[in-house]
GROMACS .gro file of C-alpha atoms in nm:
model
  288
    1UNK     CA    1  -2.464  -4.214  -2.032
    2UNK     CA    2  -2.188  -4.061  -2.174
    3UNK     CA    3  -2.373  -3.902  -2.491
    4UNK     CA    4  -2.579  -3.773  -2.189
    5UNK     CA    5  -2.254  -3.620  -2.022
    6UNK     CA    6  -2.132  -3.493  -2.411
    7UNK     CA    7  -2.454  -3.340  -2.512
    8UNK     CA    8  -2.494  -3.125  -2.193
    9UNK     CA    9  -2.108  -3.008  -2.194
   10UNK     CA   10  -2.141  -2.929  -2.534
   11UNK     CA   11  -2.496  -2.732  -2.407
   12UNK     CA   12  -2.254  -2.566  -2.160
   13UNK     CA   13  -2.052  -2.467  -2.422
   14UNK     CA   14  -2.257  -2.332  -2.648
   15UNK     CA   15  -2.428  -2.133  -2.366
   16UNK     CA   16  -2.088  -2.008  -2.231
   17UNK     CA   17  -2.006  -1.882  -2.591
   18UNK     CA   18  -2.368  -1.702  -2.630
   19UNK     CA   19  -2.310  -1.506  -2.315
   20UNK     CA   20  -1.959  -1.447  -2.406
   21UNK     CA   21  -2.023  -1.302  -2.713
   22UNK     CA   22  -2.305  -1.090  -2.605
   23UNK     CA   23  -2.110  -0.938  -2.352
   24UNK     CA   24  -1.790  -0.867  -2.574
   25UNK     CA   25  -2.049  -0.708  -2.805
   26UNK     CA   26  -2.166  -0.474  -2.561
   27UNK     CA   27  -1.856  -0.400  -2.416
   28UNK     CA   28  -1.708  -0.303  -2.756
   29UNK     CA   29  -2.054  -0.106  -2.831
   30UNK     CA   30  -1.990   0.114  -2.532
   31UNK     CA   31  -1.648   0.126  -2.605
   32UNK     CA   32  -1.683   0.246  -2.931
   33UNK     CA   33  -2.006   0.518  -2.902
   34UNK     CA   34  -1.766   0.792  -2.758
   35UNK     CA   35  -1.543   0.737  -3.036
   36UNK     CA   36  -1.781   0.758  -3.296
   37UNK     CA   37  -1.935   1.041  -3.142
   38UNK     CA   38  -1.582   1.229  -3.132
   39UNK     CA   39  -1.522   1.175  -3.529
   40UNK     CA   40  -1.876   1.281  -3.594
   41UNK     CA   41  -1.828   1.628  -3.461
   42UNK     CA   42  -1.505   1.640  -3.613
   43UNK     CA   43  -1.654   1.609  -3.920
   44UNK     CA   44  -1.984   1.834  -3.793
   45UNK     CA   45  -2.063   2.213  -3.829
   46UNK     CA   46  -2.123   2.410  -3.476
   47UNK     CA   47  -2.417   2.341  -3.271
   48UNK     CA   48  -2.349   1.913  -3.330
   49UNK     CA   49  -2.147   1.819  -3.124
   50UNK     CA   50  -2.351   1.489  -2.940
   51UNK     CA   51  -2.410   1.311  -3.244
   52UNK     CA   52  -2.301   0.921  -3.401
   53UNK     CA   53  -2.337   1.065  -3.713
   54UNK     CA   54  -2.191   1.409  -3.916
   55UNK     CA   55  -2.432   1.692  -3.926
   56UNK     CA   56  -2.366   1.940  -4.135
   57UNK     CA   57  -2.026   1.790  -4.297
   58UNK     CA   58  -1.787   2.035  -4.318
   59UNK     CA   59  -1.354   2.029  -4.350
   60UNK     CA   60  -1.333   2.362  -4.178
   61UNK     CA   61  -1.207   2.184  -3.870
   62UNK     CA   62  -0.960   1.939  -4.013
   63UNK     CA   63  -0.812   2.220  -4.196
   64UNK     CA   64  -0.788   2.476  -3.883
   65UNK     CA   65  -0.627   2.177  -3.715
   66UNK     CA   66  -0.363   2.164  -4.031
   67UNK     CA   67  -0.327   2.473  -4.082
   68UNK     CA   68  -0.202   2.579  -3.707
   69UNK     CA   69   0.146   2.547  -3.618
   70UNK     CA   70   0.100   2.528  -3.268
   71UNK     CA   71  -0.058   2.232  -3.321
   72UNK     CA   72   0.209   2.120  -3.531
   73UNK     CA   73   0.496   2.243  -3.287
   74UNK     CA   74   0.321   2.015  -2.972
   75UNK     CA   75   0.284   1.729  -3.211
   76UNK     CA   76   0.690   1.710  -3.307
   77UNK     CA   77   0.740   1.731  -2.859
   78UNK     CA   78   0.526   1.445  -2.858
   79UNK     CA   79   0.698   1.275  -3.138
   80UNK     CA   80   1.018   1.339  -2.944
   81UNK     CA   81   0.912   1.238  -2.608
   82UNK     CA   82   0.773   0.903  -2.701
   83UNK     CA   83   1.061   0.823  -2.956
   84UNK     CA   84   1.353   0.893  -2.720
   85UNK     CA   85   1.165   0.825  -2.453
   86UNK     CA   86   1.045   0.447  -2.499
   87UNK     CA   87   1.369   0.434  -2.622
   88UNK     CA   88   1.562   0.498  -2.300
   89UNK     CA   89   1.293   0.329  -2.106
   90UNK     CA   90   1.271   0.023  -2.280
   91UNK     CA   91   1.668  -0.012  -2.249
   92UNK     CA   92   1.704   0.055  -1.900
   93UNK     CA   93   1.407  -0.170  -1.805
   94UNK     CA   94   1.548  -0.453  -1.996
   95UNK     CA   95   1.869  -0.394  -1.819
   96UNK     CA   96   1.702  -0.425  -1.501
   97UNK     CA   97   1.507  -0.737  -1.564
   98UNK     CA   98   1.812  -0.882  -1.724
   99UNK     CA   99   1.964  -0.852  -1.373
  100UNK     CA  100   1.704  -0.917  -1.154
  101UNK     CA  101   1.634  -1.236  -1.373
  102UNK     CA  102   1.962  -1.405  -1.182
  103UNK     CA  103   1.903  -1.608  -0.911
  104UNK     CA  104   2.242  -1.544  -0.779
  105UNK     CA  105   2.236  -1.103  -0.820
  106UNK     CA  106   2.333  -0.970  -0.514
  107UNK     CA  107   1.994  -0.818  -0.287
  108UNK     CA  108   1.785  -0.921  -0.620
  109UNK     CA  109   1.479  -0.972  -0.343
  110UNK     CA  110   1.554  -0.694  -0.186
  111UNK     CA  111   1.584  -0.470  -0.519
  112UNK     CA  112   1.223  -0.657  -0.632
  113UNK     CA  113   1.061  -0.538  -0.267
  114UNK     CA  114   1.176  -0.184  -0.347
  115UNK     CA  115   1.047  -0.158  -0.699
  116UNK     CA  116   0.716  -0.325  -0.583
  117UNK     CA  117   0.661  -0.056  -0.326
  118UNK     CA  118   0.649   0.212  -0.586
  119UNK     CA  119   0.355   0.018  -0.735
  120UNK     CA  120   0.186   0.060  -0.451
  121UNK     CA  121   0.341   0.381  -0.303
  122UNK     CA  122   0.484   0.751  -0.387
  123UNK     CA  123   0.654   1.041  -0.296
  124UNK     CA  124   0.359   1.266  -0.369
  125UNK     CA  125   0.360   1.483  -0.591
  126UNK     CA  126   0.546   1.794  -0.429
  127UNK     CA  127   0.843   1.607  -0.361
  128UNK     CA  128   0.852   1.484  -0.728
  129UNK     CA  129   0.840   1.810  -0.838
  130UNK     CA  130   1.099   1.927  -0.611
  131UNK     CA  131   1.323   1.602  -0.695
  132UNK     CA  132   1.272   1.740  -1.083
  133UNK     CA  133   1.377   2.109  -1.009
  134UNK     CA  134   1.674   2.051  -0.787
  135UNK     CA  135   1.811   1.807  -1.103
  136UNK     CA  136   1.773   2.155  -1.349
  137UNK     CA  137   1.521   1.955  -1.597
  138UNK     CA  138   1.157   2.181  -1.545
  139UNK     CA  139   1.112   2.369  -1.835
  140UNK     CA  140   1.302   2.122  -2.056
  141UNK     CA  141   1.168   1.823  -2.239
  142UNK     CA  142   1.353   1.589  -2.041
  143UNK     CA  143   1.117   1.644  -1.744
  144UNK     CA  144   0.846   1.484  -1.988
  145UNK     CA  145   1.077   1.207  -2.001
  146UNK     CA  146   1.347   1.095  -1.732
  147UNK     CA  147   1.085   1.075  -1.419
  148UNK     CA  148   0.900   0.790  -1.587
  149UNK     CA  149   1.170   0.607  -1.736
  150UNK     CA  150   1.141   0.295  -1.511
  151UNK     CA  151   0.787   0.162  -1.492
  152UNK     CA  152   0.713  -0.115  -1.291
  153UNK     CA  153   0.462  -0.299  -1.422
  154UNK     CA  154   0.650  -0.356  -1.775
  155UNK     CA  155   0.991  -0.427  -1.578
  156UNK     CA  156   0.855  -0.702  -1.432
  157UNK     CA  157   0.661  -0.761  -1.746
  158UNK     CA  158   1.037  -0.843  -1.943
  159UNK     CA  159   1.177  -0.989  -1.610
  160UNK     CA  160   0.893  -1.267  -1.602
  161UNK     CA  161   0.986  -1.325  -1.992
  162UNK     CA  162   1.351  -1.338  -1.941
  163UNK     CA  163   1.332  -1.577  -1.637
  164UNK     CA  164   1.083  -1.833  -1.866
  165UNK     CA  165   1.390  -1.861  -2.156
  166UNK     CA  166   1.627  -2.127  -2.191
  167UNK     CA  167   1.894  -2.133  -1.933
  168UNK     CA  168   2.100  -2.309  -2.275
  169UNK     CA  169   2.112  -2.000  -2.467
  170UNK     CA  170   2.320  -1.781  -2.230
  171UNK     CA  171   2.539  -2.081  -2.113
  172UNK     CA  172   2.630  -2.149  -2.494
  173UNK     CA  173   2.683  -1.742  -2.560
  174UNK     CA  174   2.933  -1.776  -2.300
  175UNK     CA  175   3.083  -2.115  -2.375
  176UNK     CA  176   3.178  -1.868  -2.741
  177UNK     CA  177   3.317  -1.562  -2.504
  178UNK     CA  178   3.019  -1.361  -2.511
  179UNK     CA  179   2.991  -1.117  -2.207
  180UNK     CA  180   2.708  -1.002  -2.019
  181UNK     CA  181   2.620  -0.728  -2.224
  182UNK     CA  182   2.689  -0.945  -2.518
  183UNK     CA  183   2.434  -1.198  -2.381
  184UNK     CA  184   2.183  -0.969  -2.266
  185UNK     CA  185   2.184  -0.713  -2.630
  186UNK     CA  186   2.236  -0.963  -2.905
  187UNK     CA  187   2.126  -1.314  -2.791
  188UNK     CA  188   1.843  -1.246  -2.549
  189UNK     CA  189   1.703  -0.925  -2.678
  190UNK     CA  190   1.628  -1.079  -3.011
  191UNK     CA  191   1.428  -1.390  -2.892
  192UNK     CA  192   1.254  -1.128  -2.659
  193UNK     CA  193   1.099  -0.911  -2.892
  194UNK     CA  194   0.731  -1.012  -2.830
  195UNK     CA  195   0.751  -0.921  -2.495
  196UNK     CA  196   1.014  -0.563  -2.571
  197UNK     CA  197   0.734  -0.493  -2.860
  198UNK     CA  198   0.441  -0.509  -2.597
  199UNK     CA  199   0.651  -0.327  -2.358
  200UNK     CA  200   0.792  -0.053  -2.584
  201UNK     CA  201   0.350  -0.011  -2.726
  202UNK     CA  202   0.288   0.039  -2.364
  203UNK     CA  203   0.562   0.235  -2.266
  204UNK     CA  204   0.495   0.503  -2.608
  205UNK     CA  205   0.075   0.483  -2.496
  206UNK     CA  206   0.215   0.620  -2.125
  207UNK     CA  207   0.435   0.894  -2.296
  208UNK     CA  208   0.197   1.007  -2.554
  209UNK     CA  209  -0.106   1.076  -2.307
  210UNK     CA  210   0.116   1.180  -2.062
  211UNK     CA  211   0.026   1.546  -1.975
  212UNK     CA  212   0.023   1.554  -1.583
  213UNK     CA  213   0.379   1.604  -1.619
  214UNK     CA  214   0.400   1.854  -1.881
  215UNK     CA  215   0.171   2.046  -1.636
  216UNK     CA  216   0.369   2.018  -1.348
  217UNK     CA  217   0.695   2.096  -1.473
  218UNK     CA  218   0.650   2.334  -1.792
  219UNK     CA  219   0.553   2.572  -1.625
  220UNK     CA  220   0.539   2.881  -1.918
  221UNK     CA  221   0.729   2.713  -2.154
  222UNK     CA  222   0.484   2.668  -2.415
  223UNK     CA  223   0.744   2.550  -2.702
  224UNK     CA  224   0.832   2.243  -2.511
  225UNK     CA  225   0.421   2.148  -2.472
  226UNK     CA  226   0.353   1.791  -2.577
  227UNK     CA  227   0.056   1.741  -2.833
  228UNK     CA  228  -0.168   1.632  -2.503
  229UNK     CA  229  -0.120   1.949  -2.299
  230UNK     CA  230  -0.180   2.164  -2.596
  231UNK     CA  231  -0.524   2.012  -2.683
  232UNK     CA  232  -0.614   2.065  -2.307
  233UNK     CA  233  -0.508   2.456  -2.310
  234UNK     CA  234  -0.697   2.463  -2.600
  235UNK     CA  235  -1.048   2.307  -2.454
  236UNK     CA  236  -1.010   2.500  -2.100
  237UNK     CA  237  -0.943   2.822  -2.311
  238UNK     CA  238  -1.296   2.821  -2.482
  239UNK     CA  239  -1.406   3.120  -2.690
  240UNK     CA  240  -1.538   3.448  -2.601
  241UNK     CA  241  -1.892   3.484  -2.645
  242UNK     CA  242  -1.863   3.839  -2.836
  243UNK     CA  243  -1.624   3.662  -3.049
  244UNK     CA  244  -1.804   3.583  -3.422
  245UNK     CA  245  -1.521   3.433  -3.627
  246UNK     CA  246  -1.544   3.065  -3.739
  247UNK     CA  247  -1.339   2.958  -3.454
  248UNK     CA  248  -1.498   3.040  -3.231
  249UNK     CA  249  -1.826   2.920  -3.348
  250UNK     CA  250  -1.642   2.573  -3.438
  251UNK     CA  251  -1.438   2.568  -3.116
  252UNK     CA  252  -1.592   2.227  -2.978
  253UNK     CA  253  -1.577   2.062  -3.326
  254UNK     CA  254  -1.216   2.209  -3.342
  255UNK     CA  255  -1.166   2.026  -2.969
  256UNK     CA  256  -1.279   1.685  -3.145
  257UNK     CA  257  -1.067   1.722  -3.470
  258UNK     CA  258  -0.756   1.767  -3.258
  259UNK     CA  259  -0.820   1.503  -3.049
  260UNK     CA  260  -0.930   1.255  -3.334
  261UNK     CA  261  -0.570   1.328  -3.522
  262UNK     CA  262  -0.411   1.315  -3.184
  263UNK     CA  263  -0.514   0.952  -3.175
  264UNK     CA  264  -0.396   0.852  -3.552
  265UNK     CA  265  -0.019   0.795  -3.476
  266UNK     CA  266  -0.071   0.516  -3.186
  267UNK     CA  267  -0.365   0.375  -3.453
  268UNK     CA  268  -0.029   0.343  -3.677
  269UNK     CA  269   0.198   0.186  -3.467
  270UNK     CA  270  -0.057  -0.056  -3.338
  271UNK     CA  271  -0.054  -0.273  -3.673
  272UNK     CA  272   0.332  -0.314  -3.696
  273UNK     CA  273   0.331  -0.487  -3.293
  274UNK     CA  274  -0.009  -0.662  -3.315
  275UNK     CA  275   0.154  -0.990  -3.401
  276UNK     CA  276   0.411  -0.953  -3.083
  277UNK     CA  277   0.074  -0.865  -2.847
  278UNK     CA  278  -0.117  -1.123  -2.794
  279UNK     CA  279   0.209  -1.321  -2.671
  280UNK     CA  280   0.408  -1.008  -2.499
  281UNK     CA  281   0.042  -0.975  -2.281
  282UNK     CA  282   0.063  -1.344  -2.162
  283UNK     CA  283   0.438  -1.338  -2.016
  284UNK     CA  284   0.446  -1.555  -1.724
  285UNK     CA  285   0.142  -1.705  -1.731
  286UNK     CA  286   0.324  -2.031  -1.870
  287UNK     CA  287   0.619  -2.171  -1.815
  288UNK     CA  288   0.791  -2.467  -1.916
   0.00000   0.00000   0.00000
């Protein structure tokens, strides 16, 4: 009877794992076909640009994309928006969660109710805009950055992790005459860092595809255009159809070489977190 019982589990098993894998195979098929198809025209003369494979390989579109310093320009405002930018966010979000991880802060309910309601709820986005003009930062790069400093999700993210550590570490910083800040920064920051390195890959993702913003509060002030809003100009601009020059002619492989090196700098980054992920993406679930 119980061979019975352990031959048609391990049936169930092996069925479970079939259909699991056959899904995650198609999923990452479909995933991947748009991609492919994006590097393929990249790499494509005009006329391909629906295609899984090059057609016509040519470098004429790498090389427009390298050689144009607008390009260039938007690429270093990206650079700066997500470096100073996680930066900030990360710090003030693991302030937060520092303090709403004690039991005994003052309105720490209260404080968790208001930050869950902008999960679920906004201003709109006239008032934002008017919030960010009456402060003096449209037109700067700062606009890009200070309205999404503090984003929920991740705050609670680093509050669930902070709550799940040993109540012994920060009861023996302060038995040596560490302070809070002393606590939080150099004994609970450091045994953090799967969930800050999640965080901080989630937080640069946000920033780097973030163009909604740039659009809102740019206005004309094309120097300060992140790498994303550039790339869009560039698509909705589209070329004329008396014009004959190779740029023209190339302007939709030109769209997919942009957006293919727009893409390489996260697909660097990604490597140096990957061994923080797969724990930083399961905070909370367990707990000792």
């Amino acid at each position: 009877m119980n061979r019975r019982l352990g031959n048609n589990r391990i049936k169930e098993n092996t069925l479970f794992n079939i259909i699991n894998v056959s899904m995650l195979v198609v999923i990452s098929i479909i995933c991947f076909l748009p991609f492919m198809n994006v590097i393929s025209s990249a790499l494509s003369t005009a006329g391909f640009d629906i295609n899984f494979t090059p057609q016509g390989t040519t470098a004429f579109n790498f090389m427009y994309v390298f050689k144009d310093p607008g390009f260039w320009r938007a690429l270093g405002v990206s650079f700066f928006v997500v470096v100073v930018g996680t930066l900030i966010s990360v710090t003030v979000m693991f302030s937060a969660a520092y303090a709403l991880s004690k039991k005994d802060f003052p309105c720490r309910r209260g404080l968790m109710v208001f930050f869950v309601i902008t999960m679920i709820f906004s201003g709109g986005m006239v008032p934002n805009y008017v919030v960010v003009r009456e402060l003096g930062l449209t037109g700067t790069p700062w606009a890009l950055i200070l309205p999404s400093v503090v984003q929920t999700y991740n705050l609670i993210l680093i509050k669930s992790y902070l709550e799940g550590l040993p109540k012994e570490l920060e009861e023996s910083a302060g038995i040596d005459g560490a302070n809070s800040l002393q606590t939080m920064f150099r004994i609970l920051l450091p045994v953090s860092m799967p969930c800050v390195a999640s965080v901080s890959l989630f937080t640069a993702v946000t920033f780097w595809n973030n163009y909604t913003s740039a659009l809102l509060y740019l206005g004309t002030e094309e120097k300060w255009y992140p790498l994303s809003l550039y790339i869009l100009n560039y698509i909705q601009t589209g070329p004329d159809v008396l014009d004959t020059s190779m740029e023209a002619i190339q302007h939709a492989n030109i769209e997919s070489a942009m957006i293919v090196v727009s893409i390489i700098p996260i697909l660097l980054v990604y490597p140096f977190v990957l061994k923080y992920f797969t724990k930083g993406v399961t905070v909370g679930a367990v707990k000792g």
